[in-house]
Amino acid sequence: MADSDFPGWHGTTIIGVKKGGEVVVAGDGQVSLGQTVIKGTARKVRRLSPGGHDVVAGFAGSTADAFTLLERLEAKLEATPGQLQRACVELAKDWRTDKYLQKLEAMLIVTDGADLFVITGAGDVLEPEHDVAAIGSGGNYALAAARALIDGPDDAETIARRAMAIASDICVYTNGNLTVEKIGG
């Protein structure tokens, strides 16, 4: 399907960077409706603590759909404590096979500080190469910037912030109002 079939896809940038024993997930704060900025300070990166295990998740796409997926992920994590990959695979299976969930228009980046995954509605649970993942309308810009910076001296948070700054300069659906969550290290 074309991007125009999914109007919720345009409106955010989320990046996950894994380096030096820590993972940082950062997201911008812009919420757009068509060509209008509705809000500039949204929190699209959340810390979940199911069963006492810290997980950080960032979402791109429709907000209501993303919250539905975050609730489902939290339930999967409670059922499989400390097993992020298993919980992600179970969520992706449900997302792909459940008629209600199939209609959800969002993507997630999740981490427990050890693993970093992208979860899509196509049933994918992707572990990124080069320890960098990005989603959303400015995701490719942030991904390219972070990949260029990953082998340098900067830590994960600095790389994520610099990559997001580059994405916000290029993508009109991304702003510089960041929510940053760090885990591990």
CSV table of C-alpha atoms in Angstrom, one decimal:
chain,number,residue,atom,x,y,z
A,1,MET,CA,0.0,0.0,0.0
A,2,ALA,CA,1.1,3.6,-0.6
A,3,ASP,CA,2.0,5.9,2.2
A,4,SER,CA,-1.1,8.0,1.3
A,5,ASP,CA,-3.2,5.0,2.4
A,6,PHE,CA,-1.7,5.5,5.9
A,7,PRO,CA,-2.0,9.2,6.9
A,8,GLY,CA,-0.8,8.4,10.4
A,9,TRP,CA,2.6,7.4,9.1
A,10,HIS,CA,3.5,11.0,8.5
A,11,GLY,CA,4.2,12.7,11.8
A,12,THR,CA,7.1,11.5,13.8
A,13,THR,CA,10.6,10.3,14.0
A,14,ILE,CA,11.8,7.6,16.6
A,15,ILE,CA,15.3,6.4,16.8
A,16,GLY,CA,17.0,3.7,18.9
A,17,VAL,CA,20.8,3.6,19.3
A,18,LYS,CA,22.7,0.9,21.0
A,19,LYS,CA,26.3,1.6,22.0
A,20,GLY,CA,28.6,1.0,25.0
A,21,GLY,CA,26.2,-1.2,26.9
A,22,GLU,CA,23.3,1.2,26.8
A,23,VAL,CA,20.4,1.8,24.5
A,24,VAL,CA,18.7,5.2,24.0
A,25,VAL,CA,15.3,5.6,22.4
A,26,ALA,CA,14.5,9.2,21.3
A,27,GLY,CA,11.4,10.6,19.7
A,28,ASP,CA,10.3,14.0,18.5
A,29,GLY,CA,7.2,15.8,19.9
A,30,GLN,CA,5.4,16.9,16.8
A,31,VAL,CA,1.8,15.8,16.1
A,32,SER,CA,0.6,16.7,12.6
A,33,LEU,CA,-2.8,16.5,11.0
A,34,GLY,CA,-2.2,16.8,7.3
A,35,GLN,CA,0.0,19.9,6.9
A,36,THR,CA,-1.0,21.4,10.2
A,37,VAL,CA,1.1,21.0,13.4
A,38,ILE,CA,-1.5,20.2,16.2
A,39,LYS,CA,1.0,19.7,19.1
A,40,GLY,CA,4.7,20.1,19.4
A,41,THR,CA,5.3,18.4,22.8
A,42,ALA,CA,3.9,14.9,22.5
A,43,ARG,CA,5.6,12.0,24.3
A,44,LYS,CA,6.1,9.2,21.9
A,45,VAL,CA,8.7,7.4,23.9
A,46,ARG,CA,7.5,5.5,27.0
A,47,ARG,CA,9.1,3.5,29.8
A,48,LEU,CA,7.2,0.3,30.6
A,49,SER,CA,7.9,-1.8,33.7
A,50,PRO,CA,5.9,-5.0,33.5
A,51,GLY,CA,6.8,-7.4,36.2
A,52,GLY,CA,9.7,-5.2,37.4
A,53,HIS,CA,11.6,-5.4,34.0
A,54,ASP,CA,12.3,-2.1,32.4
A,55,VAL,CA,11.5,-1.8,28.7
A,56,VAL,CA,11.5,1.4,26.7
A,57,ALA,CA,9.2,1.7,23.7
A,58,GLY,CA,8.9,4.4,21.0
A,59,PHE,CA,6.0,4.6,18.5
A,60,ALA,CA,5.3,6.1,15.1
A,61,GLY,CA,1.9,6.2,13.4
A,62,SER,CA,-1.6,6.7,14.8
A,63,THR,CA,-1.5,7.5,18.5
A,64,ALA,CA,-4.5,5.5,19.5
A,65,ASP,CA,-3.2,2.5,17.5
A,66,ALA,CA,0.2,2.8,19.1
A,67,PHE,CA,-1.3,2.9,22.6
A,68,THR,CA,-3.3,-0.2,21.8
A,69,LEU,CA,-0.1,-2.0,20.8
A,70,LEU,CA,1.8,-0.7,23.8
A,71,GLU,CA,-0.9,-2.2,26.1
A,72,ARG,CA,-0.7,-5.5,24.2
A,73,LEU,CA,3.1,-5.5,24.4
A,74,GLU,CA,2.9,-4.9,28.2
A,75,ALA,CA,0.5,-7.8,28.6
A,76,LYS,CA,2.9,-10.1,26.6
A,77,LEU,CA,5.8,-8.9,28.7
A,78,GLU,CA,3.9,-9.7,31.9
A,79,ALA,CA,3.2,-13.2,30.5
A,80,THR,CA,6.8,-13.7,29.6
A,81,PRO,CA,8.9,-11.8,32.2
A,82,GLY,CA,12.4,-10.9,31.0
A,83,GLN,CA,11.8,-12.3,27.5
A,84,LEU,CA,11.5,-9.2,25.3
A,85,GLN,CA,12.1,-11.1,22.0
A,86,ARG,CA,9.4,-13.7,22.8
A,87,ALA,CA,7.0,-11.0,23.8
A,88,CYS,CA,7.7,-9.1,20.6
A,89,VAL,CA,7.2,-12.2,18.5
A,90,GLU,CA,3.9,-13.0,20.2
A,91,LEU,CA,2.7,-9.4,19.7
A,92,ALA,CA,3.7,-9.5,16.0
A,93,LYS,CA,1.8,-12.8,15.5
A,94,ASP,CA,-1.3,-11.4,17.1
A,95,TRP,CA,-1.0,-8.2,15.1
A,96,ARG,CA,-0.7,-10.1,11.9
A,97,THR,CA,-3.5,-12.6,12.5
A,98,ASP,CA,-6.1,-10.7,14.6
A,99,LYS,CA,-8.7,-8.9,12.3
A,100,TYR,CA,-9.0,-5.9,14.7
A,101,LEU,CA,-5.2,-5.5,15.2
A,102,GLN,CA,-4.5,-5.8,11.4
A,103,LYS,CA,-6.1,-2.4,10.9
A,104,LEU,CA,-3.7,-0.7,13.3
A,105,GLU,CA,-1.3,1.8,11.7
A,106,ALA,CA,1.7,2.1,13.8
A,107,MET,CA,5.3,0.8,14.3
A,108,LEU,CA,7.2,0.3,17.5
A,109,ILE,CA,10.9,0.4,18.5
A,110,VAL,CA,11.4,-1.5,21.8
A,111,THR,CA,14.4,-2.3,24.0
A,112,ASP,CA,15.2,-3.8,27.4
A,113,GLY,CA,18.8,-2.5,27.3
A,114,ALA,CA,20.2,-5.7,25.9
A,115,ASP,CA,18.1,-6.2,22.7
A,116,LEU,CA,16.7,-3.6,20.3
A,117,PHE,CA,13.7,-4.5,18.0
A,118,VAL,CA,11.4,-2.9,15.5
A,119,ILE,CA,7.9,-4.4,15.4
A,120,THR,CA,5.7,-3.9,12.4
A,121,GLY,CA,2.1,-4.8,11.5
A,122,ALA,CA,3.5,-7.1,8.7
A,123,GLY,CA,4.5,-9.5,11.4
A,124,ASP,CA,8.1,-8.4,11.5
A,125,VAL,CA,10.3,-8.3,14.6
A,126,LEU,CA,13.5,-6.9,13.3
A,127,GLU,CA,16.8,-6.6,15.1
A,128,PRO,CA,18.6,-3.8,13.3
A,129,GLU,CA,22.1,-4.1,11.8
A,130,HIS,CA,24.7,-1.6,13.1
A,131,ASP,CA,22.8,-1.2,16.4
A,132,VAL,CA,20.6,1.6,15.1
A,133,ALA,CA,16.9,1.5,14.2
A,134,ALA,CA,14.6,4.4,13.2
A,135,ILE,CA,10.9,4.6,12.2
A,136,GLY,CA,8.5,7.3,11.2
A,137,SER,CA,8.5,9.9,8.5
A,138,GLY,CA,11.9,11.2,9.4
A,139,GLY,CA,13.3,7.8,10.3
A,140,ASN,CA,15.5,7.3,7.2
A,141,TYR,CA,17.1,10.7,7.8
A,142,ALA,CA,17.8,9.9,11.5
A,143,LEU,CA,19.0,6.4,10.6
A,144,ALA,CA,21.5,7.6,8.0
A,145,ALA,CA,22.8,10.3,10.4
A,146,ALA,CA,23.2,7.8,13.3
A,147,ARG,CA,24.9,5.2,11.1
A,148,ALA,CA,27.4,7.9,10.1
A,149,LEU,CA,28.0,8.7,13.8
A,150,ILE,CA,27.9,5.2,15.4
A,151,ASP,CA,31.7,4.4,15.0
A,152,GLY,CA,32.8,7.8,16.3
A,153,PRO,CA,33.5,8.8,19.9
A,154,ASP,CA,30.0,9.9,20.9
A,155,ASP,CA,27.9,7.9,23.3
A,156,ALA,CA,24.4,6.5,22.4
A,157,GLU,CA,22.5,9.5,23.7
A,158,THR,CA,24.7,12.0,21.9
A,159,ILE,CA,24.3,10.0,18.7
A,160,ALA,CA,20.5,9.8,19.1
A,161,ARG,CA,20.2,13.6,19.8
A,162,ARG,CA,22.5,14.6,16.9
A,163,ALA,CA,20.6,12.2,14.5
A,164,MET,CA,17.3,13.6,15.6
A,165,ALA,CA,18.5,17.2,15.1
A,166,ILE,CA,19.5,16.3,11.5
A,167,ALA,CA,16.1,14.6,10.9
A,168,SER,CA,14.2,17.6,12.3
A,169,ASP,CA,16.1,19.9,9.9
A,170,ILE,CA,15.1,17.8,6.9
A,171,CYS,CA,11.7,16.3,7.7
A,172,VAL,CA,8.7,18.8,8.0
A,173,TYR,CA,6.9,16.2,10.1
A,174,THR,CA,9.6,16.1,12.8
A,175,ASN,CA,10.6,18.7,15.4
A,176,GLY,CA,13.4,19.2,17.8
A,177,ASN,CA,11.3,18.7,21.0
A,178,LEU,CA,12.7,15.4,22.1
A,179,THR,CA,11.8,12.7,24.6
A,180,VAL,CA,14.8,10.6,25.4
A,181,GLU,CA,14.9,7.4,27.5
A,182,LYS,CA,18.1,5.6,28.3
A,183,ILE,CA,18.3,2.0,29.5
A,184,GLY,CA,21.3,-0.2,30.4
A,185,GLY,CA,24.8,0.9,30.9
